[in-house]
CSV table of C-alpha atoms in Angstrom, one decimal:
chain,number,residue,atom,x,y,z
A,1,UNK,CA,-5.6,-6.7,-1.7
A,2,UNK,CA,-4.7,-5.1,1.6
A,3,UNK,CA,-2.2,-6.7,3.7
A,4,UNK,CA,-3.7,-7.7,7.1
A,5,UNK,CA,-1.0,-7.5,9.7
A,6,UNK,CA,-2.9,-9.6,12.2
A,7,UNK,CA,-1.7,-10.9,15.5
A,8,UNK,CA,-3.2,-13.4,17.9
A,9,UNK,CA,-5.5,-11.0,19.8
A,10,UNK,CA,-6.0,-13.0,23.0
A,11,UNK,CA,-2.2,-13.1,23.5
A,12,UNK,CA,-1.9,-9.4,22.9
A,13,UNK,CA,-4.4,-8.8,25.7
A,14,UNK,CA,-1.9,-10.4,28.0
A,15,UNK,CA,0.9,-8.3,26.5
A,16,UNK,CA,-1.1,-5.1,27.0
A,17,UNK,CA,-1.7,-5.9,30.7
A,18,UNK,CA,2.1,-6.3,31.1
A,19,UNK,CA,2.7,-3.1,29.3
A,20,UNK,CA,0.2,-1.1,31.3
A,21,UNK,CA,1.8,-2.4,34.6
A,22,UNK,CA,5.2,-1.3,33.3
A,23,UNK,CA,3.9,2.2,32.3
A,24,UNK,CA,2.4,2.6,35.8
A,25,UNK,CA,5.7,1.8,37.4
A,26,UNK,CA,7.4,4.1,35.0
A,27,UNK,CA,5.1,7.0,36.0
A,28,UNK,CA,5.8,6.5,39.7
A,29,UNK,CA,9.5,5.6,39.7
A,30,UNK,CA,10.7,7.6,36.7
A,31,UNK,CA,12.5,4.7,35.1
A,32,UNK,CA,13.9,5.6,31.6
A,33,UNK,CA,15.6,2.4,30.7
A,34,UNK,CA,14.5,1.1,27.3
A,35,UNK,CA,12.7,-2.3,27.4
A,36,UNK,CA,12.1,-4.6,24.4
A,37,UNK,CA,8.8,-6.5,24.8
A,38,UNK,CA,8.6,-10.0,23.4
A,39,UNK,CA,5.7,-12.4,23.0
A,40,UNK,CA,6.0,-15.0,25.8
A,41,UNK,CA,3.8,-17.6,24.0
A,42,UNK,CA,2.5,-17.6,20.5
A,43,UNK,CA,0.0,-19.7,18.5
A,44,UNK,CA,0.6,-19.6,14.7
A,45,UNK,CA,-2.6,-19.1,12.7
A,46,UNK,CA,-3.3,-19.3,9.0
A,47,UNK,CA,-4.2,-16.0,7.4
A,48,UNK,CA,-6.2,-16.1,4.2
A,49,UNK,CA,-6.9,-13.2,1.8
A,50,UNK,CA,-9.2,-14.7,-0.9
A,51,UNK,CA,-11.5,-12.7,-3.2
A,52,UNK,CA,-12.7,-13.9,-6.6
A,53,UNK,CA,-14.5,-11.4,-8.9
A,54,UNK,CA,-16.8,-11.4,-11.9
A,55,UNK,CA,-13.9,-10.3,-14.1
A,56,UNK,CA,-12.6,-13.1,-16.4
A,57,UNK,CA,-9.0,-13.1,-15.3
A,58,UNK,CA,-6.5,-15.2,-13.4
A,59,UNK,CA,-7.7,-14.9,-9.8
A,60,UNK,CA,-5.3,-14.8,-6.9
A,61,UNK,CA,-5.3,-15.9,-3.2
A,62,UNK,CA,-2.7,-15.0,-0.5
A,63,UNK,CA,-1.8,-17.2,2.4
A,64,UNK,CA,0.4,-16.3,5.3
A,65,UNK,CA,0.9,-16.8,9.0
A,66,UNK,CA,0.2,-14.6,12.0
A,67,UNK,CA,3.4,-12.9,13.4
A,68,UNK,CA,4.6,-12.1,16.8
A,69,UNK,CA,4.6,-8.6,18.5
A,70,UNK,CA,8.4,-8.2,17.9
A,71,UNK,CA,8.5,-9.4,14.3
A,72,UNK,CA,8.5,-7.3,11.2
A,73,UNK,CA,5.6,-8.9,9.4
A,74,UNK,CA,3.8,-12.1,8.4
A,75,UNK,CA,5.5,-15.2,7.0
A,76,UNK,CA,4.2,-16.4,3.6
A,77,UNK,CA,2.5,-19.8,3.6
A,78,UNK,CA,4.3,-21.7,0.8
A,79,UNK,CA,3.8,-25.0,-0.9
A,80,UNK,CA,0.1,-25.3,-0.2
A,81,UNK,CA,-2.5,-26.9,-2.5
A,82,UNK,CA,-5.2,-24.3,-3.2
A,83,UNK,CA,-8.4,-24.8,-5.2
A,84,UNK,CA,-12.0,-23.5,-5.6
A,85,UNK,CA,-14.9,-25.8,-6.3
A,86,UNK,CA,-18.2,-24.5,-7.8
A,87,UNK,CA,-21.6,-26.1,-7.2
A,88,UNK,CA,-21.5,-27.8,-10.7
A,89,UNK,CA,-18.4,-29.7,-9.7
A,90,UNK,CA,-16.0,-27.4,-11.6
A,91,UNK,CA,-12.6,-27.1,-10.1
A,92,UNK,CA,-10.2,-24.2,-10.4
A,93,UNK,CA,-6.6,-25.0,-9.3
A,94,UNK,CA,-4.1,-22.4,-8.1
A,95,UNK,CA,-0.3,-22.5,-8.2
A,96,UNK,CA,2.1,-20.5,-6.1
A,97,UNK,CA,3.6,-17.6,-8.0
A,98,UNK,CA,7.1,-16.1,-7.8
A,99,UNK,CA,5.8,-14.1,-4.8
A,100,UNK,CA,5.8,-16.6,-2.0
A,101,UNK,CA,2.4,-17.1,-0.4
A,102,UNK,CA,0.6,-15.8,-3.5
A,103,UNK,CA,-1.4,-18.4,-5.4
A,104,UNK,CA,-2.7,-17.7,-9.0
A,105,UNK,CA,-5.4,-19.7,-10.8
A,106,UNK,CA,-4.0,-21.8,-13.6
A,107,UNK,CA,-6.7,-20.6,-15.9
A,108,UNK,CA,-8.7,-17.4,-16.1
A,109,UNK,CA,-12.3,-17.5,-14.8
A,110,UNK,CA,-15.0,-15.3,-13.5
A,111,UNK,CA,-17.5,-15.8,-10.7
A,112,UNK,CA,-21.0,-15.9,-12.1
A,113,UNK,CA,-24.5,-15.4,-10.6
A,114,UNK,CA,-26.5,-18.3,-9.3
A,115,UNK,CA,-23.3,-20.3,-8.6
A,116,UNK,CA,-21.8,-21.1,-5.2
A,117,UNK,CA,-18.0,-21.3,-4.7
A,118,UNK,CA,-16.0,-23.0,-2.0
A,119,UNK,CA,-12.3,-22.5,-1.2
A,120,UNK,CA,-10.2,-25.5,-0.2
A,121,UNK,CA,-6.6,-25.4,1.1
A,122,UNK,CA,-4.1,-28.1,2.1
A,123,UNK,CA,-0.9,-26.7,3.6
A,124,UNK,CA,2.5,-28.3,3.3
A,125,UNK,CA,2.2,-29.9,6.7
A,126,UNK,CA,-1.0,-31.7,5.5
A,127,UNK,CA,-3.6,-29.6,7.3
A,128,UNK,CA,-6.9,-29.1,5.5
A,129,UNK,CA,-9.1,-26.0,5.5
A,130,UNK,CA,-12.2,-25.0,3.7
A,131,UNK,CA,-14.7,-22.1,3.5
A,132,UNK,CA,-18.4,-22.1,3.6
A,133,UNK,CA,-20.0,-21.8,0.1
A,134,UNK,CA,-20.4,-18.2,-1.1
A,135,UNK,CA,-22.5,-16.7,-3.8
A,136,UNK,CA,-21.9,-13.7,-6.1
A,137,UNK,CA,-24.0,-10.6,-5.1
A,138,UNK,CA,-25.6,-8.4,-7.7
A,139,UNK,CA,-23.2,-5.9,-9.2
A,140,UNK,CA,-23.3,-2.1,-9.3
A,141,UNK,CA,-21.5,0.2,-11.6
A,142,UNK,CA,-19.6,3.3,-10.5
A,143,UNK,CA,-21.6,6.1,-12.0
A,144,UNK,CA,-19.1,8.9,-11.4
A,145,UNK,CA,-15.7,9.4,-10.0
A,146,UNK,CA,-14.5,13.0,-9.5
A,147,UNK,CA,-11.9,15.1,-7.7
A,148,UNK,CA,-12.9,18.3,-5.9
A,149,UNK,CA,-11.0,20.8,-3.8
A,150,UNK,CA,-11.8,20.3,-0.2
A,151,UNK,CA,-10.6,20.8,3.4
A,152,UNK,CA,-9.7,18.6,6.3
A,153,UNK,CA,-8.5,19.4,9.8
A,154,UNK,CA,-5.0,19.8,8.4
A,155,UNK,CA,-5.9,22.2,5.7
A,156,UNK,CA,-6.9,22.2,2.0
A,157,UNK,CA,-6.5,19.4,-0.4
A,158,UNK,CA,-8.3,17.2,-3.0
A,159,UNK,CA,-11.2,14.9,-2.2
A,160,UNK,CA,-11.7,11.8,-4.4
A,161,UNK,CA,-15.5,11.3,-4.6
A,162,UNK,CA,-17.6,8.5,-5.9
A,163,UNK,CA,-21.3,8.1,-6.9
A,164,UNK,CA,-23.0,4.8,-7.5
A,165,UNK,CA,-26.7,3.6,-7.4
A,166,UNK,CA,-28.5,0.3,-7.4
A,167,UNK,CA,-32.2,1.0,-8.3
A,168,UNK,CA,-33.2,-2.5,-7.1
A,169,UNK,CA,-31.8,-1.8,-3.6
A,170,UNK,CA,-30.1,-5.2,-3.3
A,171,UNK,CA,-26.4,-4.4,-2.8
A,172,UNK,CA,-26.2,-2.3,0.4
A,173,UNK,CA,-22.7,-3.3,1.4
A,174,UNK,CA,-19.5,-2.0,-0.4
A,175,UNK,CA,-15.8,-2.1,-0.1
A,176,UNK,CA,-13.3,0.1,-2.0
A,177,UNK,CA,-9.7,-0.3,-3.1
A,178,UNK,CA,-7.7,2.2,-5.2
A,179,UNK,CA,-4.4,2.3,-7.1
A,180,UNK,CA,-2.8,5.8,-7.4
A,181,UNK,CA,-0.2,6.7,-10.0
A,182,UNK,CA,1.6,10.0,-10.0
A,183,UNK,CA,4.1,11.9,-12.0
A,184,UNK,CA,7.5,12.9,-10.5
A,185,UNK,CA,9.5,15.7,-12.0
A,186,UNK,CA,13.0,16.3,-10.7
A,187,UNK,CA,13.8,19.9,-9.7
A,188,UNK,CA,17.2,19.8,-11.4
A,189,UNK,CA,18.2,18.4,-14.8
A,190,UNK,CA,21.4,17.8,-16.7
A,191,UNK,CA,22.1,15.9,-19.9
A,192,UNK,CA,25.6,14.9,-18.5
A,193,UNK,CA,26.9,12.6,-15.8
A,194,UNK,CA,30.1,12.8,-13.8
A,195,UNK,CA,31.8,9.4,-13.5
A,196,UNK,CA,34.8,8.1,-11.9
A,197,UNK,CA,37.5,7.0,-14.4
A,198,UNK,CA,39.4,5.5,-11.5
A,199,UNK,CA,37.3,4.4,-8.6
A,200,UNK,CA,40.1,4.2,-6.1
A,201,UNK,CA,42.2,7.1,-4.8
A,202,UNK,CA,43.5,9.0,-6.4
A,203,UNK,CA,40.1,9.5,-8.1
A,204,UNK,CA,39.9,10.9,-11.6
A,205,UNK,CA,36.7,12.1,-13.3
A,206,UNK,CA,35.1,12.4,-16.7
A,207,UNK,CA,31.9,14.1,-17.9
A,208,UNK,CA,29.9,11.8,-20.2
A,209,UNK,CA,26.4,12.0,-21.8
A,210,UNK,CA,23.6,10.8,-19.6
A,211,UNK,CA,22.4,7.3,-20.5
A,212,UNK,CA,18.9,7.2,-18.9
A,213,UNK,CA,15.9,9.4,-18.3
A,214,UNK,CA,16.1,11.0,-14.8
A,215,UNK,CA,13.9,14.1,-15.2
A,216,UNK,CA,10.4,12.5,-15.4
A,217,UNK,CA,9.3,9.4,-13.6
A,218,UNK,CA,6.1,7.7,-12.4
A,219,UNK,CA,5.1,5.7,-9.3
A,220,UNK,CA,2.1,3.5,-8.6
A,221,UNK,CA,0.9,2.5,-5.1
A,222,UNK,CA,-2.1,0.4,-4.0
A,223,UNK,CA,-4.3,1.4,-1.1
A,224,UNK,CA,-3.7,-0.3,2.2
A,225,UNK,CA,-6.6,1.0,4.4
A,226,UNK,CA,-10.0,-0.7,4.8
A,227,UNK,CA,-12.6,1.5,3.0
A,228,UNK,CA,-16.2,0.3,3.4
A,229,UNK,CA,-19.7,1.8,3.2
A,230,UNK,CA,-23.3,0.7,3.6
A,231,UNK,CA,-26.6,2.2,2.5
A,232,UNK,CA,-28.8,0.5,5.1
A,233,UNK,CA,-29.8,3.8,6.8
A,234,UNK,CA,-30.6,5.5,3.5
A,235,UNK,CA,-33.9,5.6,1.6
A,236,UNK,CA,-32.1,4.4,-1.6
A,237,UNK,CA,-29.2,2.0,-2.3
A,238,UNK,CA,-27.2,5.1,-3.4
A,239,UNK,CA,-23.7,6.5,-2.6
A,240,UNK,CA,-23.5,10.2,-3.4
A,241,UNK,CA,-20.1,12.0,-3.1
A,242,UNK,CA,-18.7,9.2,-1.0
A,243,UNK,CA,-15.1,10.2,-0.2
A,244,UNK,CA,-12.7,7.4,-1.1
A,245,UNK,CA,-9.6,9.4,-0.3
A,246,UNK,CA,-8.5,12.9,0.8
A,247,UNK,CA,-5.1,14.1,-0.4
A,248,UNK,CA,-3.5,17.1,1.4
A,249,UNK,CA,-2.4,19.9,-0.8
A,250,UNK,CA,1.3,19.6,0.3
A,251,UNK,CA,1.4,15.9,-0.5
A,252,UNK,CA,4.0,15.7,-3.4
A,253,UNK,CA,2.0,12.9,-5.1
A,254,UNK,CA,-0.3,15.6,-6.5
A,255,UNK,CA,2.4,18.2,-7.1
A,256,UNK,CA,2.3,17.6,-10.9
A,257,UNK,CA,-0.1,15.1,-12.5
A,258,UNK,CA,-2.0,12.4,-10.6
A,259,UNK,CA,-4.3,9.5,-11.5
A,260,UNK,CA,-6.4,7.2,-9.4
A,261,UNK,CA,-8.1,3.9,-10.3
A,262,UNK,CA,-10.9,3.1,-7.8
A,263,UNK,CA,-12.5,-0.3,-7.6
A,264,UNK,CA,-15.9,-0.9,-5.9
A,265,UNK,CA,-16.7,-4.3,-4.6
A,266,UNK,CA,-20.2,-5.4,-3.5
A,267,UNK,CA,-20.1,-7.5,-0.4
A,268,UNK,CA,-22.3,-10.0,1.4
A,269,UNK,CA,-23.4,-9.0,4.9
A,270,UNK,CA,-21.0,-11.6,6.3
A,271,UNK,CA,-18.0,-10.1,4.4
A,272,UNK,CA,-19.0,-6.5,5.3
A,273,UNK,CA,-19.2,-7.5,9.0
A,274,UNK,CA,-15.8,-9.0,8.9
A,275,UNK,CA,-14.2,-5.9,7.3
A,276,UNK,CA,-16.1,-3.6,9.6
A,277,UNK,CA,-14.8,-5.4,12.7
A,278,UNK,CA,-11.3,-5.6,11.3
A,279,UNK,CA,-11.4,-1.9,10.6
A,280,UNK,CA,-12.5,-1.0,14.1
A,281,UNK,CA,-9.6,-2.9,15.6
A,282,UNK,CA,-6.9,-1.6,13.2
A,283,UNK,CA,-7.9,2.0,12.9
A,284,UNK,CA,-5.9,3.4,15.8
A,285,UNK,CA,-2.4,4.6,15.3
A,286,UNK,CA,-1.3,3.6,18.8
A,287,UNK,CA,-1.1,0.1,20.1
A,288,UNK,CA,-1.9,1.5,23.6
A,289,UNK,CA,-5.2,3.0,22.5
A,290,UNK,CA,-6.4,0.1,20.4
A,291,UNK,CA,-9.4,-1.9,21.4
A,292,UNK,CA,-8.1,-5.4,21.9
A,293,UNK,CA,-10.6,-7.5,20.0
A,294,UNK,CA,-9.7,-11.2,20.5
A,295,UNK,CA,-10.2,-13.5,17.6
A,296,UNK,CA,-12.0,-12.1,14.5
A,297,UNK,CA,-14.1,-15.0,13.0
A,298,UNK,CA,-14.4,-15.4,9.2
A,299,UNK,CA,-15.9,-18.1,7.0
A,300,UNK,CA,-12.8,-20.4,6.8
A,301,UNK,CA,-12.3,-23.2,9.2
A,302,UNK,CA,-9.9,-26.1,9.8
A,303,UNK,CA,-11.1,-29.5,8.7
A,304,UNK,CA,-8.2,-31.2,10.5
A,305,UNK,CA,-8.7,-29.5,13.9
A,306,UNK,CA,-12.0,-27.7,14.6
A,307,UNK,CA,-10.4,-25.8,17.5
A,308,UNK,CA,-7.7,-24.3,15.2
A,309,UNK,CA,-8.1,-20.6,14.5
A,310,UNK,CA,-8.1,-19.4,10.9
A,311,UNK,CA,-8.1,-15.7,10.1
A,312,UNK,CA,-9.6,-14.3,6.9
A,313,UNK,CA,-12.5,-14.5,4.6
A,314,UNK,CA,-13.3,-16.0,1.2
A,315,UNK,CA,-15.6,-13.9,-0.9
A,316,UNK,CA,-17.0,-13.7,-4.4
A,317,UNK,CA,-17.8,-10.2,-5.4
A,318,UNK,CA,-18.7,-8.2,-8.5
A,319,UNK,CA,-16.3,-5.3,-9.2
A,320,UNK,CA,-16.7,-2.0,-11.0
A,321,UNK,CA,-13.8,0.4,-11.6
A,322,UNK,CA,-13.2,3.9,-12.9
A,323,UNK,CA,-10.1,6.0,-13.4
A,324,UNK,CA,-9.6,9.8,-13.4
A,325,UNK,CA,-6.6,12.2,-14.0
A,326,UNK,CA,-6.0,15.7,-12.7
A,327,UNK,CA,-3.1,18.2,-12.4
A,328,UNK,CA,-2.2,20.3,-9.3
A,329,UNK,CA,-3.0,23.5,-11.2
A,330,UNK,CA,-6.5,22.3,-11.7
A,331,UNK,CA,-7.2,23.2,-8.1
A,332,UNK,CA,-4.5,25.4,-6.7
A,333,UNK,CA,-2.6,28.5,-7.8
A,334,UNK,CA,0.4,30.6,-6.6
A,335,UNK,CA,-1.8,32.1,-3.8
A,336,UNK,CA,-2.1,28.7,-2.2
A,337,UNK,CA,1.7,28.3,-1.9
A,338,UNK,CA,4.2,25.9,-3.4
A,339,UNK,CA,3.2,22.2,-3.8
A,340,UNK,CA,5.0,19.5,-1.9
A,341,UNK,CA,8.3,18.1,-3.1
A,342,UNK,CA,9.7,14.5,-3.1
A,343,UNK,CA,13.2,15.8,-2.7
A,344,UNK,CA,14.3,18.0,0.1
A,345,UNK,CA,17.5,20.0,0.9
A,346,UNK,CA,18.4,20.4,-2.8
A,347,UNK,CA,21.2,22.8,-2.2
A,348,UNK,CA,23.8,23.1,-5.0
A,349,UNK,CA,27.3,22.5,-3.7
A,350,UNK,CA,30.9,22.2,-5.0
A,351,UNK,CA,32.6,19.4,-3.0
A,352,UNK,CA,36.3,20.0,-2.7
A,353,UNK,CA,38.8,17.8,-4.6
A,354,UNK,CA,41.9,17.5,-2.5
A,355,UNK,CA,45.0,15.9,-4.1
A,356,UNK,CA,43.6,12.3,-4.0
A,357,UNK,CA,40.2,13.3,-5.4
A,358,UNK,CA,38.2,13.3,-2.1
A,359,UNK,CA,35.6,14.1,-0.9
A,360,UNK,CA,33.9,14.5,-4.4
A,361,UNK,CA,35.2,11.1,-5.5
A,362,UNK,CA,33.7,9.4,-2.5
A,363,UNK,CA,30.3,11.1,-3.0
A,364,UNK,CA,30.3,10.1,-6.7
A,365,UNK,CA,31.3,6.5,-5.8
A,366,UNK,CA,28.5,6.0,-3.3
A,367,UNK,CA,26.0,7.7,-5.6
A,368,UNK,CA,24.9,10.4,-3.2
A,369,UNK,CA,25.3,13.4,-5.6
A,370,UNK,CA,24.6,14.0,-9.3
A,371,UNK,CA,26.5,16.3,-11.7
A,372,UNK,CA,24.8,19.7,-12.5
A,373,UNK,CA,27.5,21.5,-14.4
A,374,UNK,CA,31.0,22.8,-14.4
A,375,UNK,CA,31.5,25.4,-11.6
A,376,UNK,CA,32.7,28.9,-12.3
A,377,UNK,CA,34.0,31.6,-10.0
A,378,UNK,CA,36.1,31.3,-6.9
A,379,UNK,CA,33.6,29.4,-4.7
A,380,UNK,CA,32.8,30.1,-1.1
A,381,UNK,CA,32.6,28.4,2.3
A,382,UNK,CA,28.9,27.7,1.8
A,383,UNK,CA,29.0,25.8,-1.5
A,384,UNK,CA,32.7,24.7,-1.5
A,385,UNK,CA,35.6,25.3,-3.8
A,386,UNK,CA,35.5,22.2,-6.1
A,387,UNK,CA,35.4,22.2,-9.9
A,388,UNK,CA,31.9,20.9,-10.4
A,389,UNK,CA,28.4,21.9,-9.2
A,390,UNK,CA,26.5,18.9,-7.8
A,391,UNK,CA,23.1,18.3,-6.1
A,392,UNK,CA,21.9,15.4,-3.9
A,393,UNK,CA,20.9,12.5,-6.1
A,394,UNK,CA,17.1,12.6,-5.2
A,395,UNK,CA,17.1,16.2,-6.5
A,396,UNK,CA,18.3,15.1,-9.9
A,397,UNK,CA,17.3,11.5,-10.4
A,398,UNK,CA,13.6,10.8,-10.2
A,399,UNK,CA,14.2,7.1,-10.4
A,400,UNK,CA,14.9,7.3,-6.6
A,401,UNK,CA,11.1,7.7,-6.2
A,402,UNK,CA,9.7,5.7,-9.1
A,403,UNK,CA,10.4,4.5,-12.6
A,404,UNK,CA,11.1,6.4,-15.8
A,405,UNK,CA,8.8,4.1,-17.8
A,406,UNK,CA,5.3,5.6,-18.1
A,407,UNK,CA,2.4,3.2,-17.5
A,408,UNK,CA,0.5,2.0,-20.5
A,409,UNK,CA,-2.7,3.8,-19.3
A,410,UNK,CA,-1.0,7.2,-18.7
A,411,UNK,CA,-2.5,10.3,-20.3
A,412,UNK,CA,-1.2,13.8,-20.4
């Protein structure tokens, strides 16, 4: 689930006014002194990320608090009591996981048609919250997920395209998430490591067999943006070649082999409106060009205090998913240029070893270089005069960018 870095919008309106006055003064008087802006007043609001699906699994709900302008991120809401009640009187309890603020159902369950569900929360300070009852919309399957070479304003790349169709025309509102996994291959490789036998000056070295895989790794990242679509203006409830994601050709995540798992959620009109509003307010890269929205209402309210603001929405949604794989060479060749690389500045060097073992010993100790091989020849002022060829660690050890354990679903 995306992380909603939400602030109290009414207060930010005031902050923006202050900032604009400051910028005007800056324009006229040429002041270049750096100023740290801080929130003068702040109202903490509960943020709820709660989606249950029609997949029989342990469902999860995230609770946090809004954060101030100058803070790094939201504070998890811990030690809450969380439950979901269905219309038959069934109750699904949630417990906080090892990740603070994330609550997982104690048993696996799936939302089913013709049932209503209501979220109830009691925070550690005794405040009570609840959602309006929600129903599960009709589900739609992803018919096709494909990758095609395409272009954007920045150049060529790969478009991830989706097709789906509901012949009954009852879905209309959709949200998408994806999880991308990519292969990382280090540009340099060696089956030996250079270690410090004595890790204090005078440093001494030894060449030993490498003990872990450092050539091939994998990394998995979830989507963070809000991706929504609706078919209201179309003659059919059909999405054709809907672009879920565009990946620039020089992005290193597609430089070898790439996989993407796309999930399609069917939304109620209320949920779609919430995400559409949230997207319109968070789509700008600059705080100064953002529309300042004020409070974004959802379907969760405070039972304890009707004037208290709660941010977020509780939804029950059917989900369909599909995964594809592709290689860089499926779409590009040598005429297109070299693919992007995770590691940069991979120059081979020969750090000098002065009588006490520095600077090579220091570089090995802090882990900034990896052994490539024993150096030969006299050396030069470009590479150095030391006894060993080394490269920056990111150029040799792919674990800097991922893990050397392949995912269970990975296919070559």
